[in-house]
Amino acid sequence: MIDFTLTPEQKEFQDLARKFAAKEITPIALQYDKEPFVPDAILKKAHGAGLMNLTTPKVYGGHGMGLLDAALITEELNAGCSGIGGMITINSLACGPILIGGTDEQKKRFLIPLCESGKTASFGLTEREAGSDAAGVKTKAVRKGNEYVLNGQKCFITNASFAALYTIFATTDPSKGTKGITAFVVPRETPGVSIGKVEDKMGQRALNVAEVNLDDVVIPTANLLGAEGQGFKIAMETLNEGRINIATTALGIARAALEASIQYAKQRVQFGNPIGTFQSINFLLADMAAAVDASRLLTWYAASRADNGLPFAREAAQAKLFASDTAMDVTTNAVQVHGGYGYTKEFMVEKLMRDAKLTQIYEGTNQVQRGIIAL
């Protein structure tokens, strides 16, 4: 029998995240959207509450959760604000290459201090000419004895301005294409690492996104993840898990928009009745609710397969595709339900609509997801 019932433990940390979001995130979400800056105080509270480093094993300083358990928390945080929620959970993506390609010694050396400190990291793959075509990475890594020298620039790097370390992908042999891409851990304080342009984004504005410049950055061979040429494989495996996280982010955004719309439809009176009593509105809300629930089931299914050691790349792509499209549709309809008020920055649904768009783009556009599903 298939059982969708959450365990008492799952309900407990889901409730913890929901209460945290209601108390610490939602009340200041609009403020952080207008004046974007890293929410240091909230990150410290989130770390203290046990809401960071969810999927990092306990032996390396994390909480050792599976992707399904982490999804329960991620949905709640992103329902409060996807920008702030993304800052809290960014290490699940950034540390993925270390967990996938790192040795036990590397995991202990990099992850334990990061988890204990409450600091954050960044995943550095994307470049100006290597977005959806990740194989087009131009950042170079040249080996010189027991060191590598890195030169290049990464862009659209989430949390770049505040990361304590970066997982960077560079080519050690351009002639080999994807088989020449290699993964490295680059500590922030390494000479030659600097931050370039900070992006002024449409939505998820509390989530820092910036360029990372690498100018003659020298790192030891001990910071190489896996072997030379394994970087592309490590990146793709990381992104498979990351897509479940993005699906959950989209789910949180969509659910927040749905809940706001239901509340508004009950309160807003026109023609002598709450607008939610009109079929044109309640049918719209019904479609929104069905899509949100379907997104959750697809996401949980993908996460469950991953947790059970089953192939899940296709399922993760489906979840990311469907949930992010749902988030865009539901938030657009939420603005419609709110009418003129929904188009103003006074109401949360305007922000949610802008936040939703990014979920269709990052960690593989939805056009890329369709390609993965079709293979």
PDB file of C-alpha atoms in Angstrom, residues 30-322:
ATOM      1  CA  LEU A  30       8.344  42.725   1.826  1.00  0.00           C
ATOM      2  CA  GLN A  31      11.012  44.826   3.545  1.00  0.00           C
ATOM      3  CA  TYR A  32      13.786  42.548   2.291  1.00  0.00           C
ATOM      4  CA  ASP A  33      12.264  42.654  -1.191  1.00  0.00           C
ATOM      5  CA  LYS A  34      12.434  46.464  -1.258  1.00  0.00           C
ATOM      6  CA  GLU A  35      15.872  46.729   0.320  1.00  0.00           C
ATOM      7  CA  PRO A  36      17.709  43.514  -0.561  1.00  0.00           C
ATOM      8  CA  PHE A  37      20.531  42.536   1.750  1.00  0.00           C
ATOM      9  CA  VAL A  38      21.690  39.310   3.317  1.00  0.00           C
ATOM     10  CA  PRO A  39      19.535  38.482   6.344  1.00  0.00           C
ATOM     11  CA  ASP A  40      22.362  37.780   8.805  1.00  0.00           C
ATOM     12  CA  ALA A  41      20.119  37.831  11.859  1.00  0.00           C
ATOM     13  CA  ILE A  42      17.689  35.363  10.310  1.00  0.00           C
ATOM     14  CA  LEU A  43      20.498  33.045   9.190  1.00  0.00           C
ATOM     15  CA  LYS A  44      21.813  32.942  12.739  1.00  0.00           C
ATOM     16  CA  LYS A  45      18.333  32.136  14.049  1.00  0.00           C
ATOM     17  CA  ALA A  46      17.809  29.505  11.356  1.00  0.00           C
ATOM     18  CA  HIS A  47      21.133  27.892  12.180  1.00  0.00           C
ATOM     19  CA  GLY A  48      20.266  27.876  15.864  1.00  0.00           C
ATOM     20  CA  ALA A  49      16.873  26.329  15.106  1.00  0.00           C
ATOM     21  CA  GLY A  50      18.481  23.505  13.107  1.00  0.00           C
ATOM     22  CA  LEU A  51      17.121  24.620   9.731  1.00  0.00           C
ATOM     23  CA  MET A  52      20.424  24.780   7.821  1.00  0.00           C
ATOM     24  CA  ASN A  53      22.629  22.034   6.338  1.00  0.00           C
ATOM     25  CA  LEU A  54      19.682  19.648   6.301  1.00  0.00           C
ATOM     26  CA  THR A  55      21.057  16.967   3.968  1.00  0.00           C
ATOM     27  CA  THR A  56      24.690  17.055   5.105  1.00  0.00           C
ATOM     28  CA  PRO A  57      25.374  13.858   7.107  1.00  0.00           C
ATOM     29  CA  LYS A  58      25.642  14.229  10.866  1.00  0.00           C
ATOM     30  CA  VAL A  59      29.224  12.989  10.854  1.00  0.00           C
ATOM     31  CA  TYR A  60      30.133  16.097   8.826  1.00  0.00           C
ATOM     32  CA  GLY A  61      28.175  18.530  11.004  1.00  0.00           C
ATOM     33  CA  GLY A  62      24.762  18.516   9.305  1.00  0.00           C
ATOM     34  CA  HIS A  63      21.412  16.998  10.187  1.00  0.00           C
ATOM     35  CA  GLY A  64      21.618  13.924   7.971  1.00  0.00           C
ATOM     36  CA  MET A  65      18.147  14.286   6.468  1.00  0.00           C
ATOM     37  CA  GLY A  66      16.964  12.656   3.285  1.00  0.00           C
ATOM     38  CA  LEU A  67      15.661  14.791   0.423  1.00  0.00           C
ATOM     39  CA  LEU A  68      12.035  14.151   1.358  1.00  0.00           C
ATOM     40  CA  ASP A  69      12.464  15.316   4.948  1.00  0.00           C
ATOM     41  CA  ALA A  70      14.412  18.343   3.739  1.00  0.00           C
ATOM     42  CA  ALA A  71      11.639  19.137   1.242  1.00  0.00           C
ATOM     43  CA  LEU A  72       9.115  19.436   4.064  1.00  0.00           C
ATOM     44  CA  ILE A  73      11.232  22.150   5.672  1.00  0.00           C
ATOM     45  CA  THR A  74      12.166  23.870   2.411  1.00  0.00           C
ATOM     46  CA  GLU A  75       8.521  24.274   1.398  1.00  0.00           C
ATOM     47  CA  GLU A  76       7.713  26.023   4.668  1.00  0.00           C
ATOM     48  CA  LEU A  77      10.683  28.389   4.522  1.00  0.00           C
ATOM     49  CA  ASN A  78       9.994  29.353   0.918  1.00  0.00           C
ATOM     50  CA  ALA A  79       6.326  29.901   1.617  1.00  0.00           C
ATOM     51  CA  GLY A  80       7.566  32.652   3.932  1.00  0.00           C
ATOM     52  CA  CYS A  81       9.973  34.155   1.367  1.00  0.00           C
ATOM     53  CA  SER A  82      11.872  32.333  -1.368  1.00  0.00           C
ATOM     54  CA  GLY A  83      14.743  34.820  -1.240  1.00  0.00           C
ATOM     55  CA  ILE A  84      15.350  34.355   2.458  1.00  0.00           C
ATOM     56  CA  GLY A  85      14.468  30.658   2.265  1.00  0.00           C
ATOM     57  CA  GLY A  86      17.053  30.259  -0.478  1.00  0.00           C
ATOM     58  CA  MET A  87      19.752  31.825   1.666  1.00  0.00           C
ATOM     59  CA  ILE A  88      18.941  29.443   4.510  1.00  0.00           C
ATOM     60  CA  THR A  89      19.067  26.325   2.320  1.00  0.00           C
ATOM     61  CA  ILE A  90      21.781  27.288  -0.207  1.00  0.00           C
ATOM     62  CA  ASN A  91      24.320  24.878   1.290  1.00  0.00           C
ATOM     63  CA  SER A  92      22.314  21.914   0.028  1.00  0.00           C
ATOM     64  CA  LEU A  93      23.380  22.895  -3.498  1.00  0.00           C
ATOM     65  CA  ALA A  94      26.762  24.421  -2.758  1.00  0.00           C
ATOM     66  CA  CYS A  95      28.014  21.458  -0.720  1.00  0.00           C
ATOM     67  CA  GLY A  96      26.575  18.851  -3.090  1.00  0.00           C
ATOM     68  CA  PRO A  97      29.810  18.472  -5.109  1.00  0.00           C
ATOM     69  CA  ILE A  98      31.790  17.877  -1.909  1.00  0.00           C
ATOM     70  CA  LEU A  99      29.345  15.222  -0.720  1.00  0.00           C
ATOM     71  CA  ILE A 100      29.281  13.564  -4.155  1.00  0.00           C
ATOM     72  CA  GLY A 101      32.919  13.816  -5.222  1.00  0.00           C
ATOM     73  CA  GLY A 102      34.868  14.490  -2.054  1.00  0.00           C
ATOM     74  CA  THR A 103      36.893  12.090   0.053  1.00  0.00           C
ATOM     75  CA  ASP A 104      36.098  11.530   3.709  1.00  0.00           C
ATOM     76  CA  GLU A 105      39.025  13.781   4.623  1.00  0.00           C
ATOM     77  CA  GLN A 106      37.755  16.570   2.339  1.00  0.00           C
ATOM     78  CA  LYS A 107      34.233  16.327   3.724  1.00  0.00           C
ATOM     79  CA  LYS A 108      35.527  16.641   7.269  1.00  0.00           C
ATOM     80  CA  ARG A 109      37.917  19.462   6.366  1.00  0.00           C
ATOM     81  CA  PHE A 110      35.397  21.610   4.496  1.00  0.00           C
ATOM     82  CA  LEU A 111      31.949  20.685   5.767  1.00  0.00           C
ATOM     83  CA  ILE A 112      32.379  20.424   9.533  1.00  0.00           C
ATOM     84  CA  PRO A 113      33.674  24.000   9.975  1.00  0.00           C
ATOM     85  CA  LEU A 114      31.037  25.327   7.580  1.00  0.00           C
ATOM     86  CA  CYS A 115      28.166  23.595   9.354  1.00  0.00           C
ATOM     87  CA  GLU A 116      29.370  24.510  12.822  1.00  0.00           C
ATOM     88  CA  SER A 117      29.870  28.171  11.946  1.00  0.00           C
ATOM     89  CA  GLY A 118      26.485  28.724  10.342  1.00  0.00           C
ATOM     90  CA  LYS A 119      28.215  30.193   7.292  1.00  0.00           C
ATOM     91  CA  THR A 120      27.144  29.588   3.704  1.00  0.00           C
ATOM     92  CA  ALA A 121      28.783  28.403   0.486  1.00  0.00           C
ATOM     93  CA  SER A 122      28.192  28.775  -3.268  1.00  0.00           C
ATOM     94  CA  PHE A 123      27.980  26.489  -6.309  1.00  0.00           C
ATOM     95  CA  GLY A 124      30.076  27.913  -9.164  1.00  0.00           C
ATOM     96  CA  LEU A 125      29.233  26.443 -12.557  1.00  0.00           C
ATOM     97  CA  THR A 126      27.495  29.091 -14.704  1.00  0.00           C
ATOM     98  CA  GLU A 127      29.401  31.516 -16.945  1.00  0.00           C
ATOM     99  CA  ARG A 128      28.321  34.208 -19.399  1.00  0.00           C
ATOM    100  CA  GLU A 129      28.742  31.798 -22.315  1.00  0.00           C
ATOM    101  CA  ALA A 130      27.961  28.619 -20.392  1.00  0.00           C
ATOM    102  CA  GLY A 131      24.435  28.673 -19.025  1.00  0.00           C
ATOM    103  CA  SER A 132      22.175  25.884 -20.235  1.00  0.00           C
ATOM    104  CA  ASP A 133      25.202  24.610 -22.163  1.00  0.00           C
ATOM    105  CA  ALA A 134      27.264  23.862 -19.067  1.00  0.00           C
ATOM    106  CA  ALA A 135      29.821  22.064 -21.226  1.00  0.00           C
ATOM    107  CA  GLY A 136      30.910  25.480 -22.526  1.00  0.00           C
ATOM    108  CA  VAL A 137      32.815  26.350 -19.325  1.00  0.00           C
ATOM    109  CA  LYS A 138      35.840  28.521 -20.142  1.00  0.00           C
ATOM    110  CA  THR A 139      37.319  28.942 -16.656  1.00  0.00           C
ATOM    111  CA  LYS A 140      40.698  27.204 -16.808  1.00  0.00           C
ATOM    112  CA  ALA A 141      42.596  25.186 -14.229  1.00  0.00           C
ATOM    113  CA  VAL A 142      46.276  24.541 -14.983  1.00  0.00           C
ATOM    114  CA  ARG A 143      48.218  22.116 -12.830  1.00  0.00           C
ATOM    115  CA  LYS A 144      51.627  23.210 -11.633  1.00  0.00           C
ATOM    116  CA  GLY A 145      53.217  20.605  -9.387  1.00  0.00           C
ATOM    117  CA  ASN A 146      51.031  20.084  -6.349  1.00  0.00           C
ATOM    118  CA  GLU A 147      48.843  23.076  -7.142  1.00  0.00           C
ATOM    119  CA  TYR A 148      46.282  24.285  -9.662  1.00  0.00           C
ATOM    120  CA  VAL A 149      46.032  27.843 -10.983  1.00  0.00           C
ATOM    121  CA  LEU A 150      42.465  28.935 -11.794  1.00  0.00           C
ATOM    122  CA  ASN A 151      41.518  31.794 -14.097  1.00  0.00           C
ATOM    123  CA  GLY A 152      38.049  32.789 -15.256  1.00  0.00           C
ATOM    124  CA  GLN A 153      34.772  34.331 -14.224  1.00  0.00           C
ATOM    125  CA  LYS A 154      31.551  32.793 -12.951  1.00  0.00           C
ATOM    126  CA  CYS A 155      28.217  34.606 -13.150  1.00  0.00           C
ATOM    127  CA  PHE A 156      24.732  34.316 -11.635  1.00  0.00           C
ATOM    128  CA  ILE A 157      26.290  32.631  -8.614  1.00  0.00           C
ATOM    129  CA  THR A 158      23.794  32.422  -5.776  1.00  0.00           C
ATOM    130  CA  ASN A 159      25.119  33.716  -2.451  1.00  0.00           C
ATOM    131  CA  ALA A 160      28.453  34.639  -4.070  1.00  0.00           C
ATOM    132  CA  SER A 161      29.010  37.809  -2.041  1.00  0.00           C
ATOM    133  CA  PHE A 162      28.709  36.032   1.290  1.00  0.00           C
ATOM    134  CA  ALA A 163      30.071  32.534   0.690  1.00  0.00           C
ATOM    135  CA  ALA A 164      32.816  31.145   2.891  1.00  0.00           C
ATOM    136  CA  LEU A 165      33.816  28.744   0.118  1.00  0.00           C
ATOM    137  CA  TYR A 166      32.967  27.945  -3.481  1.00  0.00           C
ATOM    138  CA  THR A 167      32.680  24.685  -5.386  1.00  0.00           C
ATOM    139  CA  ILE A 168      34.132  25.773  -8.719  1.00  0.00           C
ATOM    140  CA  PHE A 169      34.032  23.953 -12.051  1.00  0.00           C
ATOM    141  CA  ALA A 170      36.870  24.613 -14.504  1.00  0.00           C
ATOM    142  CA  THR A 171      38.315  22.928 -17.555  1.00  0.00           C
ATOM    143  CA  THR A 172      41.658  21.180 -17.200  1.00  0.00           C
ATOM    144  CA  ASP A 173      41.593  20.092 -20.855  1.00  0.00           C
ATOM    145  CA  PRO A 174      39.363  22.148 -23.214  1.00  0.00           C
ATOM    146  CA  SER A 175      39.892  19.638 -26.038  1.00  0.00           C
ATOM    147  CA  LYS A 176      37.940  16.990 -24.109  1.00  0.00           C
ATOM    148  CA  GLY A 177      34.715  18.996 -23.744  1.00  0.00           C
ATOM    149  CA  THR A 178      32.660  17.784 -20.812  1.00  0.00           C
ATOM    150  CA  LYS A 179      35.294  15.166 -19.996  1.00  0.00           C
ATOM    151  CA  GLY A 180      37.796  17.935 -19.404  1.00  0.00           C
ATOM    152  CA  ILE A 181      35.755  19.697 -16.695  1.00  0.00           C
ATOM    153  CA  THR A 182      37.057  19.318 -13.149  1.00  0.00           C
ATOM    154  CA  ALA A 183      35.640  20.322  -9.748  1.00  0.00           C
ATOM    155  CA  PHE A 184      37.512  22.187  -7.024  1.00  0.00           C
ATOM    156  CA  VAL A 185      36.871  23.651  -3.585  1.00  0.00           C
ATOM    157  CA  VAL A 186      38.013  27.261  -3.403  1.00  0.00           C
ATOM    158  CA  PRO A 187      37.975  28.985   0.011  1.00  0.00           C
ATOM    159  CA  ARG A 188      36.786  32.595  -0.116  1.00  0.00           C
ATOM    160  CA  GLU A 189      39.987  33.995   1.425  1.00  0.00           C
ATOM    161  CA  THR A 190      42.178  32.541  -1.354  1.00  0.00           C
ATOM    162  CA  PRO A 191      44.164  35.354  -3.059  1.00  0.00           C
ATOM    163  CA  GLY A 192      42.737  36.201  -6.475  1.00  0.00           C
ATOM    164  CA  VAL A 193      39.103  35.526  -5.554  1.00  0.00           C
ATOM    165  CA  SER A 194      36.899  38.603  -5.838  1.00  0.00           C
ATOM    166  CA  ILE A 195      33.259  39.517  -6.322  1.00  0.00           C
ATOM    167  CA  GLY A 196      32.169  41.285  -9.483  1.00  0.00           C
ATOM    168  CA  LYS A 197      28.766  42.577 -10.494  1.00  0.00           C
ATOM    169  CA  VAL A 198      25.921  41.985  -8.048  1.00  0.00           C
ATOM    170  CA  GLU A 199      22.745  41.348 -10.020  1.00  0.00           C
ATOM    171  CA  ASP A 200      19.672  43.568  -9.532  1.00  0.00           C
ATOM    172  CA  LYS A 201      16.976  40.938  -9.978  1.00  0.00           C
ATOM    173  CA  MET A 202      13.261  40.947 -10.719  1.00  0.00           C
ATOM    174  CA  GLY A 203      12.394  38.660  -7.812  1.00  0.00           C
ATOM    175  CA  GLN A 204      13.863  36.650  -4.940  1.00  0.00           C
ATOM    176  CA  ARG A 205      15.663  39.884  -4.169  1.00  0.00           C
ATOM    177  CA  ALA A 206      16.887  38.870  -0.699  1.00  0.00           C
ATOM    178  CA  LEU A 207      18.852  36.098  -2.427  1.00  0.00           C
ATOM    179  CA  ASN A 208      22.273  37.452  -3.359  1.00  0.00           C
ATOM    180  CA  VAL A 209      23.458  36.648  -6.901  1.00  0.00           C
ATOM    181  CA  ALA A 210      26.789  37.909  -8.221  1.00  0.00           C
ATOM    182  CA  GLU A 211      29.889  37.288 -10.332  1.00  0.00           C
ATOM    183  CA  VAL A 212      32.932  35.485  -8.944  1.00  0.00           C
ATOM    184  CA  ASN A 213      36.269  36.490 -10.455  1.00  0.00           C
ATOM    185  CA  LEU A 214      39.188  34.053 -10.370  1.00  0.00           C
ATOM    186  CA  ASP A 215      42.511  35.719 -11.152  1.00  0.00           C
ATOM    187  CA  ASP A 216      45.539  33.424 -10.802  1.00  0.00           C
ATOM    188  CA  VAL A 217      43.876  31.646  -7.908  1.00  0.00           C
ATOM    189  CA  VAL A 218      46.261  29.010  -6.558  1.00  0.00           C
ATOM    190  CA  ILE A 219      44.806  26.040  -4.709  1.00  0.00           C
ATOM    191  CA  PRO A 220      46.411  22.760  -3.624  1.00  0.00           C
ATOM    192  CA  THR A 221      45.670  19.481  -5.374  1.00  0.00           C
ATOM    193  CA  ALA A 222      44.093  18.451  -2.057  1.00  0.00           C
ATOM    194  CA  ASN A 223      41.144  20.672  -3.055  1.00  0.00           C
ATOM    195  CA  LEU A 224      40.416  18.659  -6.203  1.00  0.00           C
ATOM    196  CA  LEU A 225      37.075  16.842  -5.999  1.00  0.00           C
ATOM    197  CA  GLY A 226      37.281  13.403  -7.563  1.00  0.00           C
ATOM    198  CA  ALA A 227      39.704  13.076 -10.443  1.00  0.00           C
ATOM    199  CA  GLU A 228      40.437  15.407 -13.336  1.00  0.00           C
ATOM    200  CA  GLY A 229      37.616  15.241 -15.854  1.00  0.00           C
ATOM    201  CA  GLN A 230      34.945  14.111 -13.374  1.00  0.00           C
ATOM    202  CA  GLY A 231      33.614  17.604 -12.732  1.00  0.00           C
ATOM    203  CA  PHE A 232      30.774  17.539 -15.245  1.00  0.00           C
ATOM    204  CA  LYS A 233      29.440  14.282 -13.825  1.00  0.00           C
ATOM    205  CA  ILE A 234      29.657  15.687 -10.289  1.00  0.00           C
ATOM    206  CA  ALA A 235      27.846  18.858 -11.375  1.00  0.00           C
ATOM    207  CA  MET A 236      25.023  16.952 -13.070  1.00  0.00           C
ATOM    208  CA  GLU A 237      24.494  14.681 -10.074  1.00  0.00           C
ATOM    209  CA  THR A 238      24.421  17.743  -7.832  1.00  0.00           C
ATOM    210  CA  LEU A 239      21.842  19.442 -10.040  1.00  0.00           C
ATOM    211  CA  ASN A 240      19.613  16.361 -10.071  1.00  0.00           C
ATOM    212  CA  GLU A 241      19.233  16.744  -6.303  1.00  0.00           C
ATOM    213  CA  GLY A 242      19.081  20.523  -6.624  1.00  0.00           C
ATOM    214  CA  ARG A 243      16.062  20.290  -8.912  1.00  0.00           C
ATOM    215  CA  ILE A 244      14.090  18.675  -6.129  1.00  0.00           C
ATOM    216  CA  ASN A 245      14.998  21.652  -3.978  1.00  0.00           C
ATOM    217  CA  ILE A 246      13.862  24.082  -6.694  1.00  0.00           C
ATOM    218  CA  ALA A 247      10.599  22.163  -7.095  1.00  0.00           C
ATOM    219  CA  THR A 248      10.049  22.558  -3.367  1.00  0.00           C
ATOM    220  CA  THR A 249      10.901  26.255  -3.561  1.00  0.00           C
ATOM    221  CA  ALA A 250       8.318  26.700  -6.312  1.00  0.00           C
ATOM    222  CA  LEU A 251       5.834  24.702  -4.266  1.00  0.00           C
ATOM    223  CA  GLY A 252       6.303  27.022  -1.289  1.00  0.00           C
ATOM    224  CA  ILE A 253       5.765  30.096  -3.456  1.00  0.00           C
ATOM    225  CA  ALA A 254       2.659  28.623  -5.088  1.00  0.00           C
ATOM    226  CA  ARG A 255       1.166  27.532  -1.777  1.00  0.00           C
ATOM    227  CA  ALA A 256       1.676  30.987  -0.272  1.00  0.00           C
ATOM    228  CA  ALA A 257      -0.078  32.555  -3.268  1.00  0.00           C
ATOM    229  CA  LEU A 258      -2.962  30.094  -3.020  1.00  0.00           C
ATOM    230  CA  GLU A 259      -3.437  30.687   0.704  1.00  0.00           C
ATOM    231  CA  ALA A 260      -3.344  34.467   0.218  1.00  0.00           C
ATOM    232  CA  SER A 261      -5.925  34.189  -2.571  1.00  0.00           C
ATOM    233  CA  ILE A 262      -8.307  32.044  -0.534  1.00  0.00           C
ATOM    234  CA  GLN A 263      -8.115  34.466   2.374  1.00  0.00           C
ATOM    235  CA  TYR A 264      -8.677  37.469   0.132  1.00  0.00           C
ATOM    236  CA  ALA A 265     -11.568  35.810  -1.717  1.00  0.00           C
ATOM    237  CA  LYS A 266     -13.334  35.268   1.601  1.00  0.00           C
ATOM    238  CA  GLN A 267     -12.880  38.862   2.717  1.00  0.00           C
ATOM    239  CA  ARG A 268     -13.306  40.882  -0.468  1.00  0.00           C
ATOM    240  CA  VAL A 269     -16.963  41.761  -1.028  1.00  0.00           C
ATOM    241  CA  GLN A 270     -18.332  42.839  -4.396  1.00  0.00           C
ATOM    242  CA  PHE A 271     -21.923  42.922  -5.580  1.00  0.00           C
ATOM    243  CA  GLY A 272     -22.956  42.195  -2.001  1.00  0.00           C
ATOM    244  CA  ASN A 273     -21.061  38.896  -1.643  1.00  0.00           C
ATOM    245  CA  PRO A 274     -17.512  37.673  -0.985  1.00  0.00           C
ATOM    246  CA  ILE A 275     -15.874  37.191  -4.382  1.00  0.00           C
ATOM    247  CA  GLY A 276     -15.025  33.610  -3.439  1.00  0.00           C
ATOM    248  CA  THR A 277     -18.713  32.731  -3.763  1.00  0.00           C
ATOM    249  CA  PHE A 278     -18.622  33.530  -7.485  1.00  0.00           C
ATOM    250  CA  GLN A 279     -18.012  30.519  -9.710  1.00  0.00           C
ATOM    251  CA  SER A 280     -15.455  32.376 -11.821  1.00  0.00           C
ATOM    252  CA  ILE A 281     -13.307  32.806  -8.723  1.00  0.00           C
ATOM    253  CA  ASN A 282     -13.900  29.567  -6.844  1.00  0.00           C
ATOM    254  CA  PHE A 283     -13.241  27.473  -9.954  1.00  0.00           C
ATOM    255  CA  LEU A 284      -9.995  29.376 -10.415  1.00  0.00           C
ATOM    256  CA  LEU A 285      -9.030  28.667  -6.798  1.00  0.00           C
ATOM    257  CA  ALA A 286      -9.914  24.996  -7.278  1.00  0.00           C
ATOM    258  CA  ASP A 287      -7.562  24.702 -10.254  1.00  0.00           C
ATOM    259  CA  MET A 288      -4.823  26.441  -8.293  1.00  0.00           C
ATOM    260  CA  ALA A 289      -5.262  24.059  -5.346  1.00  0.00           C
ATOM    261  CA  ALA A 290      -5.175  20.968  -7.570  1.00  0.00           C
ATOM    262  CA  ALA A 291      -1.954  22.130  -9.262  1.00  0.00           C
ATOM    263  CA  VAL A 292      -0.276  22.866  -5.925  1.00  0.00           C
ATOM    264  CA  ASP A 293      -1.146  19.424  -4.565  1.00  0.00           C
ATOM    265  CA  ALA A 294       0.002  17.729  -7.783  1.00  0.00           C
ATOM    266  CA  SER A 295       3.320  19.601  -7.544  1.00  0.00           C
ATOM    267  CA  ARG A 296       3.808  18.368  -4.003  1.00  0.00           C
ATOM    268  CA  LEU A 297       3.163  14.751  -4.952  1.00  0.00           C
ATOM    269  CA  LEU A 298       5.594  14.888  -7.893  1.00  0.00           C
ATOM    270  CA  THR A 299       8.228  16.473  -5.662  1.00  0.00           C
ATOM    271  CA  TRP A 300       7.780  13.976  -2.846  1.00  0.00           C
ATOM    272  CA  TYR A 301       7.932  11.103  -5.350  1.00  0.00           C
ATOM    273  CA  ALA A 302      11.225  12.303  -6.819  1.00  0.00           C
ATOM    274  CA  ALA A 303      12.681  12.862  -3.343  1.00  0.00           C
ATOM    275  CA  SER A 304      11.505   9.442  -2.171  1.00  0.00           C
ATOM    276  CA  ARG A 305      13.177   7.709  -5.119  1.00  0.00           C
ATOM    277  CA  ALA A 306      16.414   9.535  -4.403  1.00  0.00           C
ATOM    278  CA  ASP A 307      16.268   8.622  -0.711  1.00  0.00           C
ATOM    279  CA  ASN A 308      15.746   4.965  -1.616  1.00  0.00           C
ATOM    280  CA  GLY A 309      18.714   4.831  -3.976  1.00  0.00           C
ATOM    281  CA  LEU A 310      16.607   4.593  -7.138  1.00  0.00           C
ATOM    282  CA  PRO A 311      17.237   6.526 -10.369  1.00  0.00           C
ATOM    283  CA  PHE A 312      15.518   9.888 -10.027  1.00  0.00           C
ATOM    284  CA  ALA A 313      16.934  12.309 -12.635  1.00  0.00           C
ATOM    285  CA  ARG A 314      13.792  12.114 -14.798  1.00  0.00           C
ATOM    286  CA  GLU A 315      11.463  12.412 -11.820  1.00  0.00           C
ATOM    287  CA  ALA A 316      13.404  15.387 -10.440  1.00  0.00           C
ATOM    288  CA  ALA A 317      13.164  17.127 -13.822  1.00  0.00           C
ATOM    289  CA  GLN A 318       9.417  16.459 -13.951  1.00  0.00           C
ATOM    290  CA  ALA A 319       8.932  17.833 -10.448  1.00  0.00           C
ATOM    291  CA  LYS A 320      10.969  20.952 -11.170  1.00  0.00           C
ATOM    292  CA  LEU A 321       9.199  21.531 -14.489  1.00  0.00           C
ATOM    293  CA  PHE A 322       5.669  21.051 -13.182  1.00  0.00           C
TER     294      PHE A 322
END
